[in-house]
PDB file of C-alpha atoms in Angstrom:
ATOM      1  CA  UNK A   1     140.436  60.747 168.130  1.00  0.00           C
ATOM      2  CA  UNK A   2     143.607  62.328 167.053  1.00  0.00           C
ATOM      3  CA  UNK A   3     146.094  65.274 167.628  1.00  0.00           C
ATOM      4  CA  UNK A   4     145.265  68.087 164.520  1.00  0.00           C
ATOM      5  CA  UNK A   5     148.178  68.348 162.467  1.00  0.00           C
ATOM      6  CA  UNK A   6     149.940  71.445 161.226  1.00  0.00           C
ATOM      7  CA  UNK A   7     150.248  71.401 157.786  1.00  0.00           C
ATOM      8  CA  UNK A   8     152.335  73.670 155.348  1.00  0.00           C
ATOM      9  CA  UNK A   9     149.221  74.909 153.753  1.00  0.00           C
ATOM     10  CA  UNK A  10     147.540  75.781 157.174  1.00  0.00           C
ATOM     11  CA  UNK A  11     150.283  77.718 158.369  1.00  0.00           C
ATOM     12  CA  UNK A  12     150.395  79.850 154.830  1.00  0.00           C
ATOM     13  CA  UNK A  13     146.622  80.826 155.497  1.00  0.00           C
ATOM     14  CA  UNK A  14     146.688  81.464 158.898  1.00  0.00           C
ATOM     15  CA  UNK A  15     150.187  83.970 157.949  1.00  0.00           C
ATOM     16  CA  UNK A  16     148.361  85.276 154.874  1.00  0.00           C
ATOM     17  CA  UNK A  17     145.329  86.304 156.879  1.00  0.00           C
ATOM     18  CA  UNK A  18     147.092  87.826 159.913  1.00  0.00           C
ATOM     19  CA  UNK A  19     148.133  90.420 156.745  1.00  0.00           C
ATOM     20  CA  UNK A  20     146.236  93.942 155.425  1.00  0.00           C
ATOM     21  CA  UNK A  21     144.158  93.680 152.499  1.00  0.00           C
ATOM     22  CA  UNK A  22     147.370  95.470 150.601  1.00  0.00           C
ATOM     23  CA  UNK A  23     149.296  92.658 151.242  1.00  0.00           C
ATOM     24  CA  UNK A  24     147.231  90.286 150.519  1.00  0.00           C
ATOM     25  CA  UNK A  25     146.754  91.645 147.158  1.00  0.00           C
ATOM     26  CA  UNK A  26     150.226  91.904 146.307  1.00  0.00           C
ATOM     27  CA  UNK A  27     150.779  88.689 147.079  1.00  0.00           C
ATOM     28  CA  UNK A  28     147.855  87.294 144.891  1.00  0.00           C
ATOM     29  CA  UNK A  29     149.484  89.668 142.167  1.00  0.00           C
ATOM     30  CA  UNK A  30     152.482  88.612 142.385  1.00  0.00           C
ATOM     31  CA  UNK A  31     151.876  84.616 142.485  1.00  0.00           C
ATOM     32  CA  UNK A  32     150.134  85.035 139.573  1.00  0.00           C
ATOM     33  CA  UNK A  33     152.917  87.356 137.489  1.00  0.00           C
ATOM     34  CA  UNK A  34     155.210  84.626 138.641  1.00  0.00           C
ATOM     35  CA  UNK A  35     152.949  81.289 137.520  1.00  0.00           C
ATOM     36  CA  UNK A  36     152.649  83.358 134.039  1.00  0.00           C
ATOM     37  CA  UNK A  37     156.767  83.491 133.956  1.00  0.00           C
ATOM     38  CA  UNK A  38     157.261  80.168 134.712  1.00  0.00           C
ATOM     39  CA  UNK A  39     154.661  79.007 132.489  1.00  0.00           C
ATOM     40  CA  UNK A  40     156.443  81.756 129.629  1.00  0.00           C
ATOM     41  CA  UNK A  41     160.078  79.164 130.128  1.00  0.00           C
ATOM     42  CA  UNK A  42     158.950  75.768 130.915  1.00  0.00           C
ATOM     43  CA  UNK A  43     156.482  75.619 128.228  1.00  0.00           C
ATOM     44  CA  UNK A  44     157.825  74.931 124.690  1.00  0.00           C
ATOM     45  CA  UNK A  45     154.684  74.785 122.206  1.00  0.00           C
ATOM     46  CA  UNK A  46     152.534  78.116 122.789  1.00  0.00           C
ATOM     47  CA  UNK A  47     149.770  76.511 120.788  1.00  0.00           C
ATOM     48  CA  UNK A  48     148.801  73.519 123.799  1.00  0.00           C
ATOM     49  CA  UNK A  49     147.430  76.966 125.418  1.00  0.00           C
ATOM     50  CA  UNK A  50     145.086  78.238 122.568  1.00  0.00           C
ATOM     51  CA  UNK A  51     143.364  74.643 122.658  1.00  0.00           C
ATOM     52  CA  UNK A  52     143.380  74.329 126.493  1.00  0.00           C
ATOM     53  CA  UNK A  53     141.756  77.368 126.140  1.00  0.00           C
ATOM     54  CA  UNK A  54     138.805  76.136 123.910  1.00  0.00           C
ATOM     55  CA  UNK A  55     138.576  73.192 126.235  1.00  0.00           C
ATOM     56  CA  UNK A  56     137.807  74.797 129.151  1.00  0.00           C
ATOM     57  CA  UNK A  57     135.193  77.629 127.664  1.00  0.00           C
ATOM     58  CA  UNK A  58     133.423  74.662 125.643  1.00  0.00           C
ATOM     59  CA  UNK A  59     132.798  73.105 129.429  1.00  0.00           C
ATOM     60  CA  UNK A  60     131.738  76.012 131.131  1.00  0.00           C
ATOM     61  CA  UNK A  61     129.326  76.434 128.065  1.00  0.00           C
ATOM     62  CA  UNK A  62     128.299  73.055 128.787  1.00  0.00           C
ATOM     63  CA  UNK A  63     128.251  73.548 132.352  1.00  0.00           C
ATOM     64  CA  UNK A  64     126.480  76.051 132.150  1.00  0.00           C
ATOM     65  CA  UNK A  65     123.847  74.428 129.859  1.00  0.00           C
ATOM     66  CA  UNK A  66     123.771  71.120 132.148  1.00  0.00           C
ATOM     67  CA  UNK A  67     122.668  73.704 135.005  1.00  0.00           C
ATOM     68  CA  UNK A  68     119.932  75.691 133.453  1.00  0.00           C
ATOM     69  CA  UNK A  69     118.393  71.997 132.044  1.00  0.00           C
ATOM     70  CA  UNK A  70     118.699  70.982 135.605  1.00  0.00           C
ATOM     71  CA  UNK A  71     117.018  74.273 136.647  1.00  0.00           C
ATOM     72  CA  UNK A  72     114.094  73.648 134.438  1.00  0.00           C
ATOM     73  CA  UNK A  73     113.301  69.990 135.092  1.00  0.00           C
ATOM     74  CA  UNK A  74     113.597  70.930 139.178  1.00  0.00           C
ATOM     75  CA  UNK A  75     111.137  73.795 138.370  1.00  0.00           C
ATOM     76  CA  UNK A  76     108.763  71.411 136.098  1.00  0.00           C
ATOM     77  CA  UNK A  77     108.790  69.247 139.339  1.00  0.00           C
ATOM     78  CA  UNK A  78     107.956  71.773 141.638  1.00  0.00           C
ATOM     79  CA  UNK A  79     105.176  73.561 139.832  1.00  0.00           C
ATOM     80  CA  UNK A  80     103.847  69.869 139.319  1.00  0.00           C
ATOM     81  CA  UNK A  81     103.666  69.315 142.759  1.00  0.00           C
ATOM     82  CA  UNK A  82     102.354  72.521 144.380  1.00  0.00           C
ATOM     83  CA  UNK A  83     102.612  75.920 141.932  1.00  0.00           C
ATOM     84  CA  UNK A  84     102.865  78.696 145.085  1.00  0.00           C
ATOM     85  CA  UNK A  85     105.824  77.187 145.876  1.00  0.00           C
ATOM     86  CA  UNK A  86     107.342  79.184 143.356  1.00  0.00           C
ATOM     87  CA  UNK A  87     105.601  82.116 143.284  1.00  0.00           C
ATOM     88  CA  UNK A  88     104.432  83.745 146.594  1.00  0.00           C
ATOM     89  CA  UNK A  89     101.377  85.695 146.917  1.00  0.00           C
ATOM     90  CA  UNK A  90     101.233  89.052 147.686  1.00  0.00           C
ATOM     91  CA  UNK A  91      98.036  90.315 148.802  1.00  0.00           C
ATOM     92  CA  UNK A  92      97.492  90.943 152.462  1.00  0.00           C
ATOM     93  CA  UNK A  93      94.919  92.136 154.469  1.00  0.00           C
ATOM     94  CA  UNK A  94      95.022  95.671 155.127  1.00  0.00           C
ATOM     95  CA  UNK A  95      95.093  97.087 158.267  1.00  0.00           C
ATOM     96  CA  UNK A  96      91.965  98.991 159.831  1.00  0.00           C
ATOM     97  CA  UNK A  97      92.238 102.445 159.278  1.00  0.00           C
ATOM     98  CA  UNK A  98      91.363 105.043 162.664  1.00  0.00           C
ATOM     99  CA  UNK A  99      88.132 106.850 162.924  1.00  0.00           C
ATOM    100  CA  UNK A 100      86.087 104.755 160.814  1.00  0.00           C
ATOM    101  CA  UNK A 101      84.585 100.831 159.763  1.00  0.00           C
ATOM    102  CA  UNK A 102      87.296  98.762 157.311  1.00  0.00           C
ATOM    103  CA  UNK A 103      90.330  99.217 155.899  1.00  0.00           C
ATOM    104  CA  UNK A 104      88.652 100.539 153.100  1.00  0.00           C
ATOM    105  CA  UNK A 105      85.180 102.368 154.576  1.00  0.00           C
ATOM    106  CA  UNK A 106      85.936 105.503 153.481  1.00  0.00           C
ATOM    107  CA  UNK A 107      85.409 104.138 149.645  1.00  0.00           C
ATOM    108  CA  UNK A 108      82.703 102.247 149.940  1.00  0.00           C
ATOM    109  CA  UNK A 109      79.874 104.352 151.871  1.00  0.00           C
ATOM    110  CA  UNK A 110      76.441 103.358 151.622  1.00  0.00           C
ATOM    111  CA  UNK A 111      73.814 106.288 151.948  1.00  0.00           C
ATOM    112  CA  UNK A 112      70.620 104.252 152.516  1.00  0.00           C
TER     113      UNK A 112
END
């Protein structure tokens, strides 16, 4: 096959999770104060970010629509094809009871 490489990306992770949970949140913290900085000085028109914005809640709206339509026509399928494969059913038999007939003897007792 081949000899695995050691990427920059590898060794970052593997440094990362040799860390404490502290750490590891401070650096997450801090990555992202810094992104927000850089993207406060390289970007020149503010307003790009109120319609990126929009864009990416309209797709997870849509997302999220595409998935429950998907949901529903996998269910349709499925209750189609065999409907307690959706629904289990409960109801066991229960257990004989000591000193007596059934599970339920006790109940039903016939004086005759």
């Amino acid at each position: 096959m081949g000899k695995k490489r050691t990427s920059l990306v590898n060794v970052l992770f593997g440094w990362i999770k040799r860390h404490s949970m502290k750490v590891k949140v401070f650096l997450g913290t801090l990555a992202a104060l810094g992104s927000l900085v850089v993207l406060k000085y390289l970007v020149r028109d503010h307003g790009s970010f109120f319609v990126a914005s929009e864009t990416i809640h309209a797709l997870g709206i849509l997302q999220k629509f595409v998935d429950e339509q998907q949901k529903k026509e996998i269910k349709d399928i499925l209750v189609r094809y065999d409907r307690t494969l959706l629904v289990a059913d409960p109801r066991r038999c229960e257990p004989k009871k000591f000193g007596g007939g059934g599970a339920r003897a006790r109940f039903q007792k016939s004086y005759r």
